[in-house]
Tab-separated table of C-alpha atoms and ligand atoms in Angstrom:
chain	number	residue	atom	x	y	z
A	1	MET	CA	-213.603	109.638	-27.447
A	2	GLU	CA	-211.932	109.484	-24.040
A	3	ASN	CA	-208.169	109.246	-23.648
A	4	ILE	CA	-205.835	106.773	-22.001
A	5	VAL	CA	-203.088	108.595	-20.098
A	6	VAL	CA	-200.192	106.415	-18.991
A	7	ILE	CA	-198.133	108.024	-16.234
A	8	GLY	CA	-195.028	105.980	-15.655
A	9	SER	CA	-191.516	104.830	-16.350
A	10	SER	CA	-189.635	104.326	-19.568
A	11	SER	CA	-186.293	102.631	-19.976
A	12	ILE	CA	-183.848	100.789	-22.142
A	13	ASP	CA	-183.777	97.091	-21.250
A	14	LEU	CA	-180.411	95.295	-21.321
A	15	VAL	CA	-181.241	91.621	-21.640
A	16	VAL	CA	-179.002	88.581	-21.112
A	17	LYS	CA	-180.112	85.000	-21.832
A	18	THR	CA	-178.353	82.375	-19.759
A	19	ASP	CA	-178.552	78.676	-18.855
A	20	VAL	CA	-176.648	79.234	-15.605
A	21	LEU	CA	-177.307	81.765	-12.843
A	22	PRO	CA	-174.163	83.038	-11.100
A	23	GLN	CA	-173.794	82.640	-7.328
A	24	ALA	CA	-172.340	85.560	-5.321
A	25	GLY	CA	-168.753	86.102	-6.427
A	26	GLU	CA	-169.101	83.746	-9.425
A	27	THR	CA	-168.751	84.516	-13.143
A	28	VAL	CA	-170.664	82.450	-15.702
A	29	MET	CA	-171.003	82.548	-19.500
A	30	GLY	CA	-174.311	83.721	-20.950
A	31	ASN	CA	-175.860	82.757	-24.312
A	32	SER	CA	-176.908	86.056	-25.874
A	33	PHE	CA	-177.461	89.753	-25.249
A	34	PHE	CA	-179.734	92.417	-26.730
A	35	THR	CA	-181.024	95.861	-25.852
A	36	THR	CA	-184.585	97.005	-26.421
A	37	THR	CA	-187.123	99.543	-25.215
A	38	GLY	CA	-188.995	98.871	-21.974
A	39	GLY	CA	-190.099	100.305	-18.654
A	40	LYS	CA	-193.481	99.337	-17.292
A	41	GLY	CA	-195.060	102.704	-18.173
A	42	ALA	CA	-193.787	102.777	-21.745
A	43	ASN	CA	-194.648	99.099	-22.223
A	44	GLN	CA	-198.224	99.704	-21.100
A	45	ALA	CA	-198.519	102.774	-23.315
A	46	VAL	CA	-197.271	100.815	-26.350
A	47	ALA	CA	-199.582	97.887	-25.559
A	48	ALA	CA	-202.580	100.238	-25.383
A	49	ALA	CA	-201.584	102.234	-28.476
A	50	ARG	CA	-201.297	99.085	-30.599
A	51	LEU	CA	-204.951	98.437	-29.752
A	52	SER	CA	-206.417	101.937	-29.743
A	53	ASN	CA	-205.861	105.590	-30.691
A	54	LYS	CA	-205.637	108.414	-28.158
A	55	VAL	CA	-202.915	107.055	-25.903
A	56	TYR	CA	-200.726	109.645	-24.178
A	57	MET	CA	-197.668	109.067	-22.032
A	58	ILE	CA	-196.510	111.347	-19.215
A	59	GLY	CA	-192.975	110.471	-18.119
A	60	ALA	CA	-189.346	111.528	-18.329
A	61	VAL	CA	-186.182	110.554	-20.158
A	62	GLY	CA	-182.608	111.772	-19.762
A	63	ASP	CA	-180.761	113.957	-22.255
A	64	ASP	CA	-178.895	110.929	-23.634
A	65	LYS	CA	-179.010	108.611	-26.663
A	66	ASN	CA	-181.291	106.204	-24.790
A	67	GLY	CA	-183.819	108.985	-24.180
A	68	LYS	CA	-183.948	109.726	-27.899
A	69	GLN	CA	-184.524	106.040	-28.662
A	70	ILE	CA	-187.295	105.787	-26.037
A	71	ILE	CA	-189.205	108.773	-27.484
A	72	GLU	CA	-188.776	107.586	-31.097
A	73	ASN	CA	-190.070	104.154	-30.168
A	74	LEU	CA	-193.156	105.576	-28.417
A	75	GLU	CA	-193.931	107.725	-31.448
A	76	GLN	CA	-193.458	104.828	-33.873
A	77	ASN	CA	-196.016	102.966	-31.776
A	78	ASN	CA	-198.673	105.675	-31.998
A	79	VAL	CA	-198.166	106.995	-28.424
A	80	ASP	CA	-198.504	110.789	-28.090
A	81	THR	CA	-195.288	112.045	-26.422
A	82	THR	CA	-196.245	115.736	-26.052
A	83	PHE	CA	-196.025	115.343	-22.267
A	84	MET	CA	-192.720	113.455	-22.027
A	85	ASP	CA	-190.042	115.559	-20.284
A	86	LYS	CA	-186.363	115.529	-21.157
A	87	ILE	CA	-184.302	116.034	-17.983
A	88	GLU	CA	-180.988	117.894	-18.421
A	89	ASN	CA	-177.851	116.227	-17.033
A	90	GLU	CA	-179.701	113.013	-16.230
A	91	THR	CA	-179.565	109.544	-17.742
A	92	SER	CA	-182.618	107.650	-18.960
A	93	GLY	CA	-183.893	104.690	-16.963
A	94	THR	CA	-182.399	101.267	-17.576
A	95	ALA	CA	-183.554	97.763	-16.670
A	96	HIS	CA	-181.042	94.923	-16.361
A	97	ILE	CA	-182.808	91.691	-17.207
A	98	THR	CA	-181.662	88.082	-16.952
A	99	LEU	CA	-183.714	85.509	-18.862
A	100	PHE	CA	-183.326	82.067	-17.270
A	101	GLU	CA	-185.599	79.017	-17.626
A	102	ASP	CA	-188.691	80.725	-19.085
A	103	ASP	CA	-188.658	83.517	-16.495
A	104	ASN	CA	-187.005	86.853	-15.868
A	105	ARG	CA	-185.116	88.605	-13.081
A	106	ILE	CA	-184.984	92.405	-13.324
A	107	ILE	CA	-182.992	95.196	-11.673
A	108	VAL	CA	-184.318	98.669	-12.522
A	109	VAL	CA	-182.246	101.854	-12.299
A	110	PRO	CA	-184.922	104.595	-12.429
A	111	ALA	CA	-182.683	107.648	-13.152
A	112	ALA	CA	-184.914	110.108	-15.124
A	113	ASN	CA	-188.017	108.228	-13.956
A	114	ASN	CA	-187.414	109.687	-10.465
A	115	HIS	CA	-188.289	113.069	-12.023
A	116	VAL	CA	-191.876	112.000	-12.742
A	117	THR	CA	-193.048	114.089	-9.778
A	118	PRO	CA	-196.439	115.658	-8.945
A	119	GLU	CA	-195.004	119.114	-9.772
A	120	LYS	CA	-194.255	117.929	-13.298
A	121	VAL	CA	-197.302	115.705	-13.830
A	122	LEU	CA	-200.292	117.562	-12.360
A	123	PRO	CA	-200.148	120.622	-14.666
A	124	LYS	CA	-200.113	118.272	-17.667
A	125	LEU	CA	-203.328	116.632	-16.489
A	126	GLU	CA	-205.224	119.873	-17.136
A	127	ARG	CA	-205.358	118.778	-20.792
A	128	PHE	CA	-207.478	115.747	-19.759
A	129	GLY	CA	-210.821	115.368	-18.037
A	130	ALA	CA	-213.808	113.359	-16.897
A	131	GLY	CA	-214.015	109.840	-18.291
A	132	ASP	CA	-210.341	109.617	-19.239
A	133	ILE	CA	-208.423	106.660	-17.810
A	134	ILE	CA	-205.078	107.139	-16.057
A	135	LEU	CA	-202.831	104.070	-15.923
A	136	MET	CA	-199.929	104.016	-13.418
A	137	GLN	CA	-197.341	101.565	-12.068
A	138	HIS	CA	-194.755	101.568	-9.272
A	139	GLU	CA	-191.603	102.613	-11.125
A	140	ILE	CA	-192.208	106.327	-10.428
A	141	PRO	CA	-192.201	108.100	-7.026
A	142	GLU	CA	-194.900	107.032	-4.593
A	143	HIS	CA	-196.144	110.572	-3.851
A	144	THR	CA	-196.878	111.002	-7.569
A	145	ILE	CA	-199.260	108.040	-7.429
A	146	LYS	CA	-200.964	109.535	-4.384
A	147	GLU	CA	-201.345	113.066	-5.735
A	148	VAL	CA	-202.430	111.943	-9.197
A	149	THR	CA	-205.051	109.676	-7.626
A	150	ASP	CA	-206.409	112.584	-5.556
A	151	TYR	CA	-206.484	114.761	-8.687
A	152	ALA	CA	-208.292	112.045	-10.638
A	153	VAL	CA	-210.955	111.635	-7.976
A	154	LYS	CA	-211.571	115.419	-7.979
A	155	HIS	CA	-211.843	115.520	-11.761
A	156	ASP	CA	-213.921	112.409	-12.309
A	157	MET	CA	-211.129	110.553	-14.067
A	158	LYS	CA	-210.645	106.812	-13.636
A	159	VAL	CA	-207.426	105.242	-12.382
A	160	ILE	CA	-205.955	101.801	-13.022
A	161	LEU	CA	-203.050	101.192	-10.635
A	162	ASN	CA	-200.757	98.322	-11.545
A	163	PRO	CA	-198.790	98.006	-8.274
A	164	ALA	CA	-195.667	96.543	-9.877
A	165	PRO	CA	-193.022	96.152	-8.695
A	166	TYR	CA	-194.350	95.610	-5.160
A	167	ARG	CA	-193.968	98.345	-2.589
A	168	ASN	CA	-196.149	99.107	0.378
A	169	ILE	CA	-199.041	101.472	-0.409
A	170	ASP	CA	-201.521	103.413	1.698
A	171	LYS	CA	-204.905	101.743	1.970
A	172	GLU	CA	-206.323	105.162	1.100
A	173	ILE	CA	-204.840	104.877	-2.404
A	174	ILE	CA	-206.376	101.435	-2.895
A	175	ASP	CA	-209.715	102.853	-1.788
A	176	LYS	CA	-209.520	105.758	-4.230
A	177	VAL	CA	-208.345	104.071	-7.449
A	178	THR	CA	-210.973	102.618	-9.774
A	179	TRP	CA	-209.116	99.356	-10.468
A	180	ILE	CA	-205.952	97.788	-9.037
A	181	THR	CA	-204.170	94.964	-10.861
A	182	PRO	CA	-201.490	93.170	-8.805
A	183	ASN	CA	-200.199	89.736	-9.771
A	184	GLU	CA	-200.488	86.900	-7.263
A	185	SER	CA	-197.243	87.526	-5.416
A	186	GLU	CA	-197.845	91.288	-5.223
A	187	SER	CA	-201.359	90.550	-3.881
A	188	GLU	CA	-200.004	88.346	-1.128
A	189	LEU	CA	-197.681	91.141	-0.020
A	190	LEU	CA	-200.302	93.881	-0.322
A	191	PHE	CA	-203.173	92.211	1.529
A	192	GLU	CA	-202.347	90.758	4.944
A	193	ASN	CA	-205.674	88.876	5.213
A	194	GLY	CA	-204.971	86.953	2.025
A	195	VAL	CA	-206.051	87.258	-1.585
A	196	ASP	CA	-209.525	85.688	-1.210
A	197	GLU	CA	-210.534	88.165	1.490
A	198	ALA	CA	-209.097	91.070	-0.480
A	199	LEU	CA	-211.033	90.102	-3.623
A	200	LYS	CA	-214.223	90.141	-1.579
A	201	ALA	CA	-213.328	93.459	0.058
A	202	TYR	CA	-212.792	95.143	-3.317
A	203	PRO	CA	-215.418	93.741	-5.685
A	204	ARG	CA	-214.928	94.646	-9.391
A	205	LYS	CA	-211.933	96.779	-8.352
A	206	LEU	CA	-209.217	94.289	-7.441
A	207	ILE	CA	-208.132	92.213	-10.452
A	208	VAL	CA	-205.474	89.640	-9.573
A	209	THR	CA	-203.483	88.383	-12.553
A	210	LYS	CA	-202.291	84.770	-12.620
A	211	GLY	CA	-200.161	84.609	-15.769
A	212	ALA	CA	-201.312	82.020	-18.292
A	213	ALA	CA	-204.027	80.837	-15.871
A	214	GLY	CA	-205.929	84.120	-16.341
A	215	ALA	CA	-207.148	86.697	-13.827
A	216	MET	CA	-209.565	86.844	-10.900
A	217	PHE	CA	-211.984	89.402	-9.549
A	218	TYR	CA	-215.035	89.310	-7.273
A	219	ASN	CA	-218.587	89.966	-8.409
A	220	ASP	CA	-221.120	88.299	-6.050
A	221	SER	CA	-218.711	85.369	-6.089
A	222	GLN	CA	-215.079	84.861	-7.072
A	223	GLN	CA	-214.659	84.888	-10.864
A	224	LEU	CA	-211.718	83.373	-12.715
A	225	VAL	CA	-211.467	84.619	-16.284
A	226	LYS	CA	-209.371	81.891	-17.878
A	227	GLY	CA	-206.196	82.765	-19.754
A	228	TYR	CA	-204.879	81.567	-23.107
A	229	LYS	CA	-201.874	79.252	-23.302
A	230	LYS	CA	-199.213	80.022	-25.903
A	231	LYS	CA	-195.650	78.800	-26.392
A	232	VAL	CA	-193.462	80.925	-24.132
A	233	VAL	CA	-190.425	82.672	-25.605
A	234	ASP	CA	-190.141	85.547	-23.089
A	235	THR	CA	-192.632	86.526	-20.365
A	236	THR	CA	-191.168	90.047	-19.933
A	237	GLY	CA	-193.923	92.608	-20.499
A	238	ALA	CA	-196.853	90.159	-20.339
A	239	GLY	CA	-198.288	91.942	-17.297
A	240	ASP	CA	-197.782	95.284	-19.008
A	241	THR	CA	-199.617	94.055	-22.103
A	242	PHE	CA	-202.477	92.888	-19.868
A	243	ASN	CA	-202.736	96.333	-18.257
A	244	GLY	CA	-202.518	98.307	-21.509
A	245	ALA	CA	-205.178	96.111	-23.110
A	246	LEU	CA	-207.369	96.297	-20.007
A	247	ALA	CA	-207.310	100.109	-20.211
A	248	VAL	CA	-208.382	99.913	-23.858
A	249	ALA	CA	-211.248	97.530	-23.131
A	250	LEU	CA	-212.433	99.615	-20.175
A	251	ILE	CA	-212.362	102.889	-22.114
A	252	GLU	CA	-214.488	101.112	-24.717
A	253	ASN	CA	-216.935	100.387	-21.871
A	254	LYS	CA	-216.651	96.614	-22.176
A	255	PRO	CA	-218.133	94.827	-19.130
A	256	LEU	CA	-215.397	93.822	-16.664
A	257	GLU	CA	-215.394	90.107	-17.507
A	258	GLU	CA	-215.077	90.844	-21.222
A	259	ALA	CA	-212.389	93.460	-20.549
A	260	VAL	CA	-210.338	90.974	-18.519
A	261	ASP	CA	-210.750	88.345	-21.237
A	262	PHE	CA	-209.499	90.837	-23.858
A	263	ALA	CA	-206.520	91.679	-21.607
A	264	ASN	CA	-205.757	87.971	-21.033
A	265	LEU	CA	-205.759	87.373	-24.778
A	266	ALA	CA	-203.426	90.322	-25.425
A	267	GLY	CA	-201.116	89.163	-22.623
A	268	SER	CA	-200.929	85.674	-24.102
A	269	PHE	CA	-199.659	87.037	-27.434
A	270	SER	CA	-196.930	89.019	-25.723
A	271	VAL	CA	-195.058	85.954	-24.397
A	272	THR	CA	-194.514	84.557	-27.893
A	273	GLY	CA	-191.645	86.903	-28.824
A	274	LEU	CA	-188.450	88.283	-27.320
A	275	GLY	CA	-188.402	91.613	-25.462
A	276	ALA	CA	-191.108	93.369	-23.464
A	277	GLN	CA	-192.731	94.954	-26.518
A	278	GLY	CA	-191.608	92.424	-29.151
A	279	ALA	CA	-194.833	90.444	-29.467
A	280	MET	CA	-197.420	92.867	-28.097
A	281	PRO	CA	-200.386	92.359	-30.403
A	282	TYR	CA	-202.055	94.789	-32.802
A	283	ARG	CA	-205.827	95.181	-32.854
A	284	LYS	CA	-206.370	93.125	-35.986
A	285	GLU	CA	-204.631	90.106	-34.419
A	286	LEU	CA	-206.983	90.174	-31.414
A	287	ASP	CA	-210.170	90.861	-33.346
B	301	RIB	O1	-192.540	94.693	-16.918
B	301	RIB	C1	-191.399	94.519	-17.681
B	301	RIB	C2	-190.519	95.728	-17.559
B	301	RIB	O2	-190.065	95.819	-16.240
B	301	RIB	C3	-189.271	95.671	-18.412
B	301	RIB	O3	-189.464	96.191	-19.703
B	301	RIB	C4	-188.275	96.464	-17.604
B	301	RIB	O4	-188.025	97.721	-18.145
B	301	RIB	C5	-188.878	96.558	-16.211
B	301	RIB	O5	-189.210	97.837	-15.899
């Protein structure tokens, strides 16, 4: 069976729930605080590994307590961590999250995630080959995305790029990846001629996620694969769950519409619990 290789960030999330957002220079009282494991790469790896075997993560942690917790959590979730680096004299990534009115605001400090460079990643890819799916996001250096994509094309591997958070990317990368999965606001920033035109320009490649409404792609005409509505506790990690589940469905060779439906369903479960990975579903729940 082919492998899913997530190349991306890992972090410890520091989460505050509040009913009031502070203005500049203001102090307000929050409701609660917790820490948990996160990072878009690690979240997507955990989401995929709860639904399938053979999920590997390539990334980096610092030589601190947080790094130990990140690795232990990946292993407890069935993610193979053979290719996770521990960077000496560096801290692990952190994400500082405010939960306010059913939505989140996030500041990421990449730290060790800045060490996920082509020099470190490309040699590890020799273990993988044709048919394997690489899943990447935008919390690691941009040149890593570019060089990994070139490597994947040369070696007949498939790439899902989840361009989150938004940053400008070369059109050449979009052309080379197999699938790209921005949300609506990332799509508007990425494609200057608008989302409808972009969907048409990249049929069966561009998949635009719309939260609970579902996801869109183009196949002769614009397709909306409807989402599933669930009671929202915390939306953090819903996009990551979508991407991890999409990778699983695609490696199982499900047709695109079915794969997107599977990913929508997984994403809908993830909003029902606190924390990015808290309510990511297991296979038996989805089946
Ligand atoms: O997508 C959600 C993730 O974004 C959080 O877990 C946080 O770590 C940030 O990277």
